Each structure stands twice: as C-alpha cells, then as structure tokens.
XYZ file of C-alpha atoms in Angstrom:
76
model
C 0.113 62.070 -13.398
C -2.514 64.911 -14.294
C -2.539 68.523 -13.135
C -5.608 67.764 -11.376
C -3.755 65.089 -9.392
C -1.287 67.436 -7.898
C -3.753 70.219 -7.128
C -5.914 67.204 -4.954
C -2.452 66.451 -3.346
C -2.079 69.873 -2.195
C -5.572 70.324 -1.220
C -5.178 66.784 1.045
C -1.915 67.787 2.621
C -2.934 71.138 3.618
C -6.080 69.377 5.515
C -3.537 66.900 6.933
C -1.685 70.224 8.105
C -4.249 72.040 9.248
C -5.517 68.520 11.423
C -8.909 68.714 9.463
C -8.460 65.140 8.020
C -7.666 63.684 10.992
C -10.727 65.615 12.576
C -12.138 64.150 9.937
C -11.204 60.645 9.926
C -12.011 60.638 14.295
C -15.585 62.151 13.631
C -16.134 58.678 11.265
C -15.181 56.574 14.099
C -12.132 55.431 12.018
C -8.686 54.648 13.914
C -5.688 55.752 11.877
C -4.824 52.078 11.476
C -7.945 51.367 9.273
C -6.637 54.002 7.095
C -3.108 52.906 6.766
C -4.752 49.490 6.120
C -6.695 51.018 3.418
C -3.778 53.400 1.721
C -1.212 50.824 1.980
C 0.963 52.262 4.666
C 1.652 51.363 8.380
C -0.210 53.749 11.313
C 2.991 55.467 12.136
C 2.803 57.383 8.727
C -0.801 58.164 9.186
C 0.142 59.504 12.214
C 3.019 61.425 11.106
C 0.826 62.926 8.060
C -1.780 63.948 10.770
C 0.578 65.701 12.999
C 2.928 67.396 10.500
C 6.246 65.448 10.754
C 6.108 64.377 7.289
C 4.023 64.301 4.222
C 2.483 61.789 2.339
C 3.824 61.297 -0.993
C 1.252 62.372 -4.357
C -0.149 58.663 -4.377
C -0.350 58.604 -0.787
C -2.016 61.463 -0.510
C -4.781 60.861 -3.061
C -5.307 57.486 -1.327
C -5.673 58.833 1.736
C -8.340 61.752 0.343
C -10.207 59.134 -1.640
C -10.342 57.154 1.883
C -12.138 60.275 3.833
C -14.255 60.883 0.554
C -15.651 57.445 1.317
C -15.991 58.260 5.404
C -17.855 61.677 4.536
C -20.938 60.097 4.478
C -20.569 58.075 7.924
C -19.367 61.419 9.307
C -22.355 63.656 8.222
C-alpha cells in the first residue's frame, strides 16, 4: 500500500465522519445501496460508515472515495 493510500483513507473517513460523503452521495441521487453495490459491501456498512459506528477499512475506504469521485460530476 502507498503513503498516498493511507493519507486518501484518512481524508475519506473524516468526510464519512463529518457526514459530508453521505451529503455527498444524497445530493447525486445515489441510495447507499448503489454504493455498497459498487464497493463490495452490504448497505448496513455504508450506513454505519455514514453515521460513525464504524469505519471502513483502507480498501474500503478508497473504494468508497473513488465511488463519490465518479458522482461529483452528477452532483455539481
């Protein structure tokens, strides 16, 4: 994993902790299901993630971040 991995994995979990992704994610018009399809995970972890009762693991995290890179667009 490179340096520049975990820095993106802190930067992503402190959105998920300050609800911006999710903020995110709902301005997009995409459920929290479409990104646990997408990230590989079930909607209960997205929705733990989004309302602080866990975080996502490093590859989680980056999968989820790359996911709302590709939604920025839609959400502008």
């Amino acid at each position: 994993m490179r340096p520049t991995d975990l820095a993106t994995a802190v930067s992503i979990r402190a959105s998920l902790a300050s609800h911006a992704a999710r903020e995110s994610r709902e301005a997009a018009g995409v459920t929290a299901a479409d990104i646990a399809r997408v990230v590989g995970v079930t909607r209960q972890a997205v929705s733990a993630w989004e309302t602080g009762r866990e975080v996502p693991t490093v590859p989680h995290a980056l999968a989820y971040g790359r996911a709302l890179a590709a939604l920025a667009p839609k959400a502008a």
